[in-house]
mmCIF file of C-alpha atoms in Angstrom:
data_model
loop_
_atom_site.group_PDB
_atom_site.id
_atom_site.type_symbol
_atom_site.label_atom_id
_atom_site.label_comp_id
_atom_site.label_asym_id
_atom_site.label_seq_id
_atom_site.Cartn_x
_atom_site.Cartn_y
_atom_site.Cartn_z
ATOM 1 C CA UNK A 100 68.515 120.131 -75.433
ATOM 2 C CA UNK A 101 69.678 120.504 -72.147
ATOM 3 C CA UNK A 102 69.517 117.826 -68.939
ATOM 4 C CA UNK A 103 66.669 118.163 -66.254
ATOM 5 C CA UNK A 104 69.226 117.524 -63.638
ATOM 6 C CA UNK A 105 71.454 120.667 -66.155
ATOM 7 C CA UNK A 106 70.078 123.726 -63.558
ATOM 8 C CA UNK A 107 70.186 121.650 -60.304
ATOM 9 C CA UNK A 108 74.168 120.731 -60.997
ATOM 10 C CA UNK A 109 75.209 124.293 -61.832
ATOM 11 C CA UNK A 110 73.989 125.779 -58.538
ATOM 12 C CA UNK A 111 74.587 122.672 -56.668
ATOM 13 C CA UNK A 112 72.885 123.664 -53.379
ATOM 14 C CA UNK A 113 71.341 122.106 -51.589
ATOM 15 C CA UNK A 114 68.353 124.346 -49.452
ATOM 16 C CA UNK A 115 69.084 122.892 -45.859
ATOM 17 C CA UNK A 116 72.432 124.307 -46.465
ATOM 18 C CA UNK A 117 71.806 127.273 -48.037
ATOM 19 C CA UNK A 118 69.412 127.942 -44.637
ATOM 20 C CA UNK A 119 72.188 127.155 -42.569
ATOM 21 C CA UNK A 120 74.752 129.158 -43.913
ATOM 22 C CA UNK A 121 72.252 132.044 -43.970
ATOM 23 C CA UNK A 122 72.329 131.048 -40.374
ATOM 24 C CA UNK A 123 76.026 130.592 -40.148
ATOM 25 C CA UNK A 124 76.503 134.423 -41.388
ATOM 26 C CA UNK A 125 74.125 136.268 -39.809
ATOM 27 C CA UNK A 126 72.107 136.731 -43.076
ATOM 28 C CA UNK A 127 74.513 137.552 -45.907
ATOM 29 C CA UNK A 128 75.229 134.065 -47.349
ATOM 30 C CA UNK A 129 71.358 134.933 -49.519
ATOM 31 C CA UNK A 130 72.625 137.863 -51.065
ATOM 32 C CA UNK A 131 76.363 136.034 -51.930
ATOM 33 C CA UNK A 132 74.042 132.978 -53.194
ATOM 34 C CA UNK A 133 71.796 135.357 -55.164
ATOM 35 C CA UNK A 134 74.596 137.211 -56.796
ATOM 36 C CA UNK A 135 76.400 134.744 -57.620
ATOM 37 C CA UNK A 136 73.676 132.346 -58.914
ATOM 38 C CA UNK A 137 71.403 134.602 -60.774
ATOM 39 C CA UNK A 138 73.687 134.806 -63.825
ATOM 40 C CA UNK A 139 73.592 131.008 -63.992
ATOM 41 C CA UNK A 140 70.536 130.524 -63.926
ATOM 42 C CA UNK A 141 69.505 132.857 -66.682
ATOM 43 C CA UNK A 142 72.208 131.589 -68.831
ATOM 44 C CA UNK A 143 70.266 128.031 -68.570
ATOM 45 C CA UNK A 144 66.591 129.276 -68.376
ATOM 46 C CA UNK A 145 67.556 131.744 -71.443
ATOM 47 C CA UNK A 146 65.116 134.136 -69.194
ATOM 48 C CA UNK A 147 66.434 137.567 -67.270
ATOM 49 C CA UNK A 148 66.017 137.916 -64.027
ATOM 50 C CA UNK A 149 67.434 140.496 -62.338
ATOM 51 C CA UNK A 150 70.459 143.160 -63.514
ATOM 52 C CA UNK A 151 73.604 143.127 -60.886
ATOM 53 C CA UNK A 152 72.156 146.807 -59.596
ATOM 54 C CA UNK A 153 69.166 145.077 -58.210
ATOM 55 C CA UNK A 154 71.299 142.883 -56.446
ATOM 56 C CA UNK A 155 73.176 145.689 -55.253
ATOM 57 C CA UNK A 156 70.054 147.422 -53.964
ATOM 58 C CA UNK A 157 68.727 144.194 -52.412
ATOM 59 C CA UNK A 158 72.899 143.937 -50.321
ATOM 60 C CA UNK A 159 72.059 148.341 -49.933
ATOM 61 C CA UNK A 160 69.172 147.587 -48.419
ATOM 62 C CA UNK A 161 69.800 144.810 -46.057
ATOM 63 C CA UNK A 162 73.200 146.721 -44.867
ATOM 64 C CA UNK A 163 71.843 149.832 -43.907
ATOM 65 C CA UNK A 164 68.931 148.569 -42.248
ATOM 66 C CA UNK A 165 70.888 146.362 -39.994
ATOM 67 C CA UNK A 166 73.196 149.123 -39.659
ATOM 68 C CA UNK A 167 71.129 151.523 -38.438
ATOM 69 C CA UNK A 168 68.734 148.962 -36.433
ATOM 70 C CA UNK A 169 68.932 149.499 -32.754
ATOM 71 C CA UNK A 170 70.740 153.180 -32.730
ATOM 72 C CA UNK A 171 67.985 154.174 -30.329
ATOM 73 C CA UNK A 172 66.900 157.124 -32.287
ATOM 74 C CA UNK A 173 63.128 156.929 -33.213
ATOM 75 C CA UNK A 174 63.745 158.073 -36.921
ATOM 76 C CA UNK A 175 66.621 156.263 -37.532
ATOM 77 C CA UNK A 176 65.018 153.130 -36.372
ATOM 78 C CA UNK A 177 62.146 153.824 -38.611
ATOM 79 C CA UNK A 178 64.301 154.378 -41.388
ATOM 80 C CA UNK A 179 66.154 150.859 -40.180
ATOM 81 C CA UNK A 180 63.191 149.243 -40.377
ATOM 82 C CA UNK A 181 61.781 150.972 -43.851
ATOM 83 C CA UNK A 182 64.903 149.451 -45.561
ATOM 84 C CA UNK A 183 64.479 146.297 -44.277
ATOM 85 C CA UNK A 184 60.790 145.764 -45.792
ATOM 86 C CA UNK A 185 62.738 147.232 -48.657
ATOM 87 C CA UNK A 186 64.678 144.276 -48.899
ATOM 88 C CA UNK A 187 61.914 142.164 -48.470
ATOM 89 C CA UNK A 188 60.097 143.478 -50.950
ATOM 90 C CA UNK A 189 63.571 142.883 -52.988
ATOM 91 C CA UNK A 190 63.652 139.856 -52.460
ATOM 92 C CA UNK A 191 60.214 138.659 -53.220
ATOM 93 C CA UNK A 192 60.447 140.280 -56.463
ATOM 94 C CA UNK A 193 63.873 138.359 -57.387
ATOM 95 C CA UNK A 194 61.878 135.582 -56.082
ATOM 96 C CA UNK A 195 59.027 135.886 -58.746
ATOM 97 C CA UNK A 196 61.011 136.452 -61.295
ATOM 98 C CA UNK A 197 63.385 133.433 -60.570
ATOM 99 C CA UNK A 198 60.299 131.192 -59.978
ATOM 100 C CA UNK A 199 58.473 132.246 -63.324
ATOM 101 C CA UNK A 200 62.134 131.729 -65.156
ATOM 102 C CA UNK A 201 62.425 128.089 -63.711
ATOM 103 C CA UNK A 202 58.921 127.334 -64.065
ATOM 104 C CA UNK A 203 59.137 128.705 -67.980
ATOM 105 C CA UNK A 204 62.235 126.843 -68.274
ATOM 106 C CA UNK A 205 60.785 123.820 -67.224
ATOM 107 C CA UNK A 206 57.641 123.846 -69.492
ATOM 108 C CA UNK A 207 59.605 124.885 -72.401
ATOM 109 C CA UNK A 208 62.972 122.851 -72.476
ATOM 110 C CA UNK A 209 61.520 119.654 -70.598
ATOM 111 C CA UNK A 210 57.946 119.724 -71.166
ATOM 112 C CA UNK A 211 57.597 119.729 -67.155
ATOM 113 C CA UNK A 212 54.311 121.296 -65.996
ATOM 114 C CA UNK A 213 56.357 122.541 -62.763
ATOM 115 C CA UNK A 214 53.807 123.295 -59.581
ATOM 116 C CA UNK A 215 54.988 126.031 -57.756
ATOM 117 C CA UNK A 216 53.028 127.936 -54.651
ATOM 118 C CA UNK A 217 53.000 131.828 -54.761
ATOM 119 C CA UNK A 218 52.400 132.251 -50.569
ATOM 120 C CA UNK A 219 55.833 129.747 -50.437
ATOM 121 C CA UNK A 220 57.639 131.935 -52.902
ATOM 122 C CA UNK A 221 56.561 135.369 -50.607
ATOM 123 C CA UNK A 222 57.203 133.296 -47.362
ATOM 124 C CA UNK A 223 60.659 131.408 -48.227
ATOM 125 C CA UNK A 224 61.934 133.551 -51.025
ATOM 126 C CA UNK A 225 65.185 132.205 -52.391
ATOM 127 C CA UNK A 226 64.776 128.880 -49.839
ATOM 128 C CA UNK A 227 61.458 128.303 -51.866
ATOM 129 C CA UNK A 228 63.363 128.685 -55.866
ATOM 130 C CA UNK A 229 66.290 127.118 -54.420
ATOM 131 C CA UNK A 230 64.488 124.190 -53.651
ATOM 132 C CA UNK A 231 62.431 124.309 -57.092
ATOM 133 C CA UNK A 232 64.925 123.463 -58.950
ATOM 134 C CA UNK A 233 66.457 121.182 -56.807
ATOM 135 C CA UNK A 234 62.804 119.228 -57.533
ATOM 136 C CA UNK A 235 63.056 119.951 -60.978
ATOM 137 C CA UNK A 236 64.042 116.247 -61.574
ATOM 138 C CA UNK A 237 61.811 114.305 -59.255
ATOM 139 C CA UNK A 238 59.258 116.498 -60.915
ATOM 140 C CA UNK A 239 59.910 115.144 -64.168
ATOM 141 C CA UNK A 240 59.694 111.492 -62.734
ATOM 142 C CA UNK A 241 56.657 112.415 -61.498
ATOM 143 C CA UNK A 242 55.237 113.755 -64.704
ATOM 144 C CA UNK A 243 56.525 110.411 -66.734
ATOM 145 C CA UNK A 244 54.922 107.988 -64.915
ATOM 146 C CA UNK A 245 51.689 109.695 -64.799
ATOM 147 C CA UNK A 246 51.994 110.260 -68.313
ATOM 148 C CA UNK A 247 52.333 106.616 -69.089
ATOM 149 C CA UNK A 248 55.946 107.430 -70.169
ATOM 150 C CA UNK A 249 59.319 105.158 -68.629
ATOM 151 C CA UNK A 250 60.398 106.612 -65.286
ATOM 152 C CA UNK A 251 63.952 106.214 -66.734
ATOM 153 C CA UNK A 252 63.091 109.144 -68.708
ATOM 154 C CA UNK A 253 64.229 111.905 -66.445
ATOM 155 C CA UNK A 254 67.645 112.506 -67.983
ATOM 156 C CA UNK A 255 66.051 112.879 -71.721
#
């Protein structure tokens, strides 16, 4: 059986950073973070997530409509802007699916009845899982002492 803290110290971000390196470059640090993290944490969770073409489609999306954004021409704004919902919508699903892994993870590895809010996931996307399992641990505290259990338990 794996560590609470297992998830948290493979990605190893921390969200205040990972909002200000989204910041920091203009927007594409979420889909680096995203491709590069999604493997890891389905290899913990044991739960799929989201193939690398998705990902693809999601860094598609989010190039062309900032590409095209501002070019003046009525349809190829609208088109801008049709892509970027796109990637929205992207997004929220890898979102979902990422929250429902960590949250399955949680109940079934760690017997953590992990809280999560679905108008946070749609709102913060990535921000919102990112800091999920960040929690994961003070979560499990949580969960011990109102269980009755030591609070020293969180590593078990």
């Amino acid at each position: 059986m794996s560590t609470i803290n297992e998830l948290k110290d493979s990605l190893n971000t921390k969200t205040l950073h990972l909002v200000l390196l989204t910041i920091a470059t203009g927007g594409i640090y979420p889909l680096l973070w995203i491709y590069k993290n999604t493997s890891t944490i389905e290899r913990i969770t044991k739960n799929h997530i989201a193939s690398s073409s998705f990902i693809i489609w999601i860094a598609v999306c989010v190039g062309l409509g900032g590409a095209l954004a501002g070019s003046g021409d009525v349809s190829i704004d609208m088109i801008a802007g049709l892509l970027t919902i796109a990637s929205w919508v992207l997004y929220i699903i890898w979102a979902f699916k990422a929250r429902k892994a960590v949250q399955e993870y949680a109940l079934h590895e760690h017997k953590v009845d992990l809280k999560t809010n679905a108008f946070y996931t749609i709102l913060f996307t990535l921000y919102y899982v990112n800091y999920c399992i960040n929690d994961l641990p003070e979560a499990k505290r949580k969960q011990n002492i109102l269980a009755g259990n030591d609070a020293e338990g969180v590593e078990a």
